[in-house]
Coordinates of C-alpha atoms and ligand atoms in Angstrom, one line a residue:
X1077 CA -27.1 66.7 152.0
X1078 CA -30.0 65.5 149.9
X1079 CA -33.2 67.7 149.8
X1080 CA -31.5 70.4 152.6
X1081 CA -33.2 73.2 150.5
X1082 CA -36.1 71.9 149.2
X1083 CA -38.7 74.0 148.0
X1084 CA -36.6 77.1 148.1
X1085 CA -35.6 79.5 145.4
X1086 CA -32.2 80.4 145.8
X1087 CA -30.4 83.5 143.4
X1088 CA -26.7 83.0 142.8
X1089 CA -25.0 85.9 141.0
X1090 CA -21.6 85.1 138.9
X1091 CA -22.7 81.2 138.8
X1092 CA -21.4 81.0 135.4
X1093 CA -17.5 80.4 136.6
X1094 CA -15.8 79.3 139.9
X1095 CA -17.2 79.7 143.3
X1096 CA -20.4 80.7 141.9
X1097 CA -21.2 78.0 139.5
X1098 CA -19.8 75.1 142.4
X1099 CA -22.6 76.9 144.5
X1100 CA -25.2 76.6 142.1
X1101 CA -24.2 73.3 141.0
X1102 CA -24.7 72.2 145.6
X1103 CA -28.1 73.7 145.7
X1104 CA -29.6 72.2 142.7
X1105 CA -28.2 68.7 144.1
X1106 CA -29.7 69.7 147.3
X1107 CA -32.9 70.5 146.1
X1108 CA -33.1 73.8 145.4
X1109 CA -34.8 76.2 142.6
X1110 CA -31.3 78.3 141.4
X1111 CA -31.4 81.4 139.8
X1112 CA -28.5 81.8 137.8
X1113 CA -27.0 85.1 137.0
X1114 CA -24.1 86.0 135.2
X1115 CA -22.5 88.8 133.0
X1116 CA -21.7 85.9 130.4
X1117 CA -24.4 84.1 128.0
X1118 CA -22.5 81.7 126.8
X1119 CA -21.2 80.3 130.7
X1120 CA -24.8 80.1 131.5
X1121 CA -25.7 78.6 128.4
X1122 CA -22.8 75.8 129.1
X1123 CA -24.3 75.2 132.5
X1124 CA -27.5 74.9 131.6
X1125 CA -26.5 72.3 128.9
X1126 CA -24.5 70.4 131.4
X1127 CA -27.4 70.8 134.3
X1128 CA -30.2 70.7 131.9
X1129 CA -32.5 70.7 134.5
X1130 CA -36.3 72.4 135.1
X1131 CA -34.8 74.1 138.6
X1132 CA -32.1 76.1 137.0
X1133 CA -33.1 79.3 135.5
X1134 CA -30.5 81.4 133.9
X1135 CA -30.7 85.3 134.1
X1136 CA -27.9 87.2 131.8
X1137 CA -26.8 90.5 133.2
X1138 CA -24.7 93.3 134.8
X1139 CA -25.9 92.6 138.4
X1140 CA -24.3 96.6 139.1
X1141 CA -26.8 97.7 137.1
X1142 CA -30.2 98.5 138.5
X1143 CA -32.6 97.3 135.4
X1144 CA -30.9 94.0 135.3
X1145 CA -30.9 93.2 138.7
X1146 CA -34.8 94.3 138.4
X1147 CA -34.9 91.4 135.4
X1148 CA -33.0 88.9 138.1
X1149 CA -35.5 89.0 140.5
X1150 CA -38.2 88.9 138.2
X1151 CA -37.2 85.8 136.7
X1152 CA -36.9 84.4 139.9
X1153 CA -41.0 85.0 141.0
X1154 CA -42.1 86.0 143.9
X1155 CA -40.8 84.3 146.8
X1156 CA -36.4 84.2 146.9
X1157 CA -35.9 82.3 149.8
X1158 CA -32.0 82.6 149.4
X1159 CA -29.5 85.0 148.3
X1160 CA -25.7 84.3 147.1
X1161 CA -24.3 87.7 146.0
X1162 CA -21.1 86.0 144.8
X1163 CA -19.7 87.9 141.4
X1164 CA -16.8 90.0 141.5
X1165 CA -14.3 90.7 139.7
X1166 CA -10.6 92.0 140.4
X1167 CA -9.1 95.2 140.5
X1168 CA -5.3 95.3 138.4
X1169 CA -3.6 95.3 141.6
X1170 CA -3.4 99.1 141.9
X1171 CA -1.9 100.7 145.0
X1172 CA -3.5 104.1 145.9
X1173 CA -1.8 105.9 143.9
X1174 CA -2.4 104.3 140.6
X1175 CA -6.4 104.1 140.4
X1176 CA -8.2 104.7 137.8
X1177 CA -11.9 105.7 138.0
X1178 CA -12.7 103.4 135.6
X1179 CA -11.5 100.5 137.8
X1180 CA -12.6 102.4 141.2
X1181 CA -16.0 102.7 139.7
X1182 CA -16.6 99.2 137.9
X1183 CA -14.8 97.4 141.0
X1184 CA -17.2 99.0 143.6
X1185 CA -20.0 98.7 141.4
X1186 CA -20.0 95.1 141.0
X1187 CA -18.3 93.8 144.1
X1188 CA -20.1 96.4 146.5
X1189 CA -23.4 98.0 145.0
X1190 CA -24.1 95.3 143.1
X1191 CA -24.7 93.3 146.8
X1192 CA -26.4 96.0 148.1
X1193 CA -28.9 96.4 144.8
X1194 CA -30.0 92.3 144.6
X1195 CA -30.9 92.6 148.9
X1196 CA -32.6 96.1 148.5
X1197 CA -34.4 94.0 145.8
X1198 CA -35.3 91.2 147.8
X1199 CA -35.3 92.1 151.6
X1200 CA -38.4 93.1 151.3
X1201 CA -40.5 90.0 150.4
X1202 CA -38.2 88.4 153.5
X1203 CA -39.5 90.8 156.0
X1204 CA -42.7 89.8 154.5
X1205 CA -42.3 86.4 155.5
X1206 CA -40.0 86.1 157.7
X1207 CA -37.9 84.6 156.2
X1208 CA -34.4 84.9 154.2
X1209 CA -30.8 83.2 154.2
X1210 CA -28.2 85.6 152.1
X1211 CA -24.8 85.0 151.7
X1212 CA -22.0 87.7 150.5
X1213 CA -18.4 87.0 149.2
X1214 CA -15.9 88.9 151.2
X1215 CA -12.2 87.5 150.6
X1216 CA -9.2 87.6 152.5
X1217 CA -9.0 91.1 151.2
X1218 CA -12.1 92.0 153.2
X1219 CA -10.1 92.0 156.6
X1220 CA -6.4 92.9 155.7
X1221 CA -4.5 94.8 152.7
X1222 CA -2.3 92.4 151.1
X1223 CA -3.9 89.8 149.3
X1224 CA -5.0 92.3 145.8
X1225 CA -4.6 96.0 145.3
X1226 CA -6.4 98.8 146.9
X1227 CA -9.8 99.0 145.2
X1228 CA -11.0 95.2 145.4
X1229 CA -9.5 96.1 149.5
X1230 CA -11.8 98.6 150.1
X1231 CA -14.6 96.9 148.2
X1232 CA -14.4 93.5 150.3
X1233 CA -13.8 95.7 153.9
X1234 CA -17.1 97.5 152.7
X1235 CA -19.3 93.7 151.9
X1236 CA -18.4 93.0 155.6
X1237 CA -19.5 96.4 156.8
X1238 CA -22.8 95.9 154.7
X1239 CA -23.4 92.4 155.6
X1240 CA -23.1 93.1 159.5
X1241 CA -25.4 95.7 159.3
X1242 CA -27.9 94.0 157.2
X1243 CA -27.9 90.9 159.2
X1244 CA -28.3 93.6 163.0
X1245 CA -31.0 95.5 160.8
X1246 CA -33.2 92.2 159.7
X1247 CA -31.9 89.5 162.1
X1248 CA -34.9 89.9 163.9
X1249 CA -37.2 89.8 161.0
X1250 CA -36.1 86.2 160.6
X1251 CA -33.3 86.8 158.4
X1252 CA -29.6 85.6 158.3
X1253 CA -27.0 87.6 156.5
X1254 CA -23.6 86.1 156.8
X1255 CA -20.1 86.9 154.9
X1256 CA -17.9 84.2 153.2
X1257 CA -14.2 85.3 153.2
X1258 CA -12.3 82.9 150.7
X1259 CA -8.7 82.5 150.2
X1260 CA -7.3 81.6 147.3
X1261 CA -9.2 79.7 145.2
X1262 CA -8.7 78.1 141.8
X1263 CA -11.0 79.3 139.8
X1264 CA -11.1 81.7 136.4
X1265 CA -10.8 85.2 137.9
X1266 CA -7.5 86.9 138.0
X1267 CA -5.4 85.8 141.2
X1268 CA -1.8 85.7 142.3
X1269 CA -1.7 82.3 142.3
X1270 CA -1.4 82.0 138.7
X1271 CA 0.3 85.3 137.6
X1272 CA 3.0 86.9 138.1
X1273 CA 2.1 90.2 139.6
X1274 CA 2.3 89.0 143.1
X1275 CA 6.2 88.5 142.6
X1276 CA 6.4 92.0 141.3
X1277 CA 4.0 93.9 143.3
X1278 CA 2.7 92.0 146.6
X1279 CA 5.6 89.9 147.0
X1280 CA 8.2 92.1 148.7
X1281 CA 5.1 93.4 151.3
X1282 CA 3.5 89.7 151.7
X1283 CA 5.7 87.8 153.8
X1284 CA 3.0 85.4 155.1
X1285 CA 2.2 81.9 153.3
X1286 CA -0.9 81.6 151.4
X1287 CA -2.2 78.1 152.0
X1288 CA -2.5 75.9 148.6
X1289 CA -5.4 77.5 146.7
X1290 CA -9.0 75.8 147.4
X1291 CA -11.1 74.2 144.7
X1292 CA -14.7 75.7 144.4
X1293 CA -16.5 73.1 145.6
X1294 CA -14.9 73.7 149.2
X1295 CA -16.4 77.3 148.8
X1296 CA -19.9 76.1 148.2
X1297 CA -19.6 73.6 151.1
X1298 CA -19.2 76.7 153.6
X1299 CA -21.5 78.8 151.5
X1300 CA -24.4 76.4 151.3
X1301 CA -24.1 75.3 155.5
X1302 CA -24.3 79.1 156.2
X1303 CA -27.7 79.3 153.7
X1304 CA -28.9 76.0 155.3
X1305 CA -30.7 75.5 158.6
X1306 CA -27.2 73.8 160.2
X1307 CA -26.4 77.3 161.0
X1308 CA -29.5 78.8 162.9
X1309 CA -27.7 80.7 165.7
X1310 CA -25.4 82.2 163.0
X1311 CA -26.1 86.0 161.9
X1312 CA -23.3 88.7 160.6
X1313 CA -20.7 86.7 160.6
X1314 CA -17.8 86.2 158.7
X1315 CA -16.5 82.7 157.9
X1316 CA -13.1 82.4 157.1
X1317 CA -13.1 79.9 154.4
X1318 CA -9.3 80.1 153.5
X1319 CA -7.2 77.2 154.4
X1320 CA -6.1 79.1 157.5
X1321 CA -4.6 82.1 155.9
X1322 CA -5.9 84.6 158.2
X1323 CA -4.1 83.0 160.9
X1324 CA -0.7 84.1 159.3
Ligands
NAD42 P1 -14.7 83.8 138.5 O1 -14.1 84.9 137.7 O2 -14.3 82.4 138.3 O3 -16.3 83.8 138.4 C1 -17.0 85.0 138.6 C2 -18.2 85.0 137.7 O4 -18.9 86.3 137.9 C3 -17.9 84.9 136.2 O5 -18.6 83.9 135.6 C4 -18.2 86.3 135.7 O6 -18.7 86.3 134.3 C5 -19.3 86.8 136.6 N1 -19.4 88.3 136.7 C6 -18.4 89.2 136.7 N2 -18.9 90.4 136.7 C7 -20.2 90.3 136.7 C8 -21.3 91.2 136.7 N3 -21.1 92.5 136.6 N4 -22.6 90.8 136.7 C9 -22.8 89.4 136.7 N5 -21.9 88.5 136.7 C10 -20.6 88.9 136.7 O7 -14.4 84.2 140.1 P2 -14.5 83.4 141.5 O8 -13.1 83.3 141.9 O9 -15.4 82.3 141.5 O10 -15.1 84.6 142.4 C11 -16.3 84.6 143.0 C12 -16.3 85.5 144.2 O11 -15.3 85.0 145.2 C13 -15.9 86.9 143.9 O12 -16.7 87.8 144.7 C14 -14.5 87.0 144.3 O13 -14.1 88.3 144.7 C15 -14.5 86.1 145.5 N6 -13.1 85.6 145.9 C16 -12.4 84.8 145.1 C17 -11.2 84.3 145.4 C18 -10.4 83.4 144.6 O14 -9.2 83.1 145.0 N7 -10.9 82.8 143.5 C19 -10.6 84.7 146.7 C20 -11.4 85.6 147.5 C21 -12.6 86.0 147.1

């Protein structure tokens, strides 16, 4: 929809590759100021040589790390209007008994605290003004076991938990905090889809059909409805954006 977020500045973290970058890609087309962040120069570099556009800024950094989500917002001025908190990464399919602190650790720390760092960041400018639209990814794996291994589980249970509260906390501040929950999606992190670990580890356990995997751009279509103002009665929720798996 031409011009739906016009005037706004809008942060999208991990818009170097997949969901992200389909997101970005929507909101500039739409109108919108992006702030790009991503752990990887060289996939912001290649989007902002495809975009080349004065509304896309591109912020490289660890978005689990404080001083670089300090650097995001920065970059992004004063007023952030909008608030995709969309990187994450998997988790080697580990059961319980076979974490590692190393992947506990990084896992939580950008699919979890990483969410919870970039709205600490910018909650407080929307209280200010009353304004604010933030979107978390959740997956399938953030209401059931069986679609990853235990740590990226807990972490996606634990964005749900964070967004609900954030959206009862600031709700009536003027802020919306919702959850997208994808399925599978084709895109360049590390899914079942297209490796063989389900076969060996989930297989036996998942006896449910995963619908065919998504494209991106159907991501950013339910991401960028629940940032827009089609969605004004809409706070703390969790959109199933998955084909239908969760009805399985
Ligand atoms: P992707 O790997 O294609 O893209 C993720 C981007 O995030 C990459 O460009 C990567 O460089 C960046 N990133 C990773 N760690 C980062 C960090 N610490 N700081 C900044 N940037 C970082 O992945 P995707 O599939 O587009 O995933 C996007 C979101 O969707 C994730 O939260 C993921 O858990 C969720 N999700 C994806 C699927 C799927 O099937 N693809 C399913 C459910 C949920």
């Amino acid at each position: 929809v031409a011009g739906r977020f016009a005037g706004r500045t809008i942060i999208v973290t991990g818009a170097g590759s997949g969901i992200g970058r389909a997101t970005a890609v929507r909101l500039l087309a739409e109108g919108a100021r992006v702030i790009a962040a991503d752990i990887s120069q060289p996939r912001l570099d290649e989007l902002s040589a495809e975009l080349g556009t004065d509304s896309l800024v591109t912020v490289a950094g660890d978005v689990s790390a404080q001083a670089d989500v300090d650097a995001l917002v920065a970059a992004a001025g004063p007023v952030v209007d909008g608030l995709v908190n969309n990187a994450g990464i998997m988790d080697a399919f580990l059961p319980t008994a076979e974490i590692t602190d190393e992947v506990w650790e990084r896992v939580l720390g950008v699919n979890l605290t990483s969410q919870m760092r970039t709205m600490r960041a910018v909650l407080p400018g929307m209280i200010t003004r009353g304004f604010g639209r933030i979107v978390n990814l959740a997956s399938e794996a953030g209401i059931r076991a069986g679609a990853s291994g235990s740590t990226y589980t807990a972490s996606k249970h634990a964005v749900i938990g964070l967004t609900k509260s954030t959206a009862l906390f600031y709700g009536p501040k003027g802020i919306r905090c919702n959850a997208v929950a994808p399925g599978a999606v084709i895109t360049n992190i590390e899914a079942p889809f297209h490796s063989a670990w389900a076969g060996e580890r989930l297989g036996p356990i998942m006896q449910t059909t995963i619908p065919a995997p998504a494209q991106a751009e159907e991501l950013a279509a339910s991401i960028s409805w629940l940032l827009s103002e089609d969605s004004p009665n809409v706070n703390g929720a969790v959109l199933m954006s998955d084909g239908g798996w969760s009805t399985v």
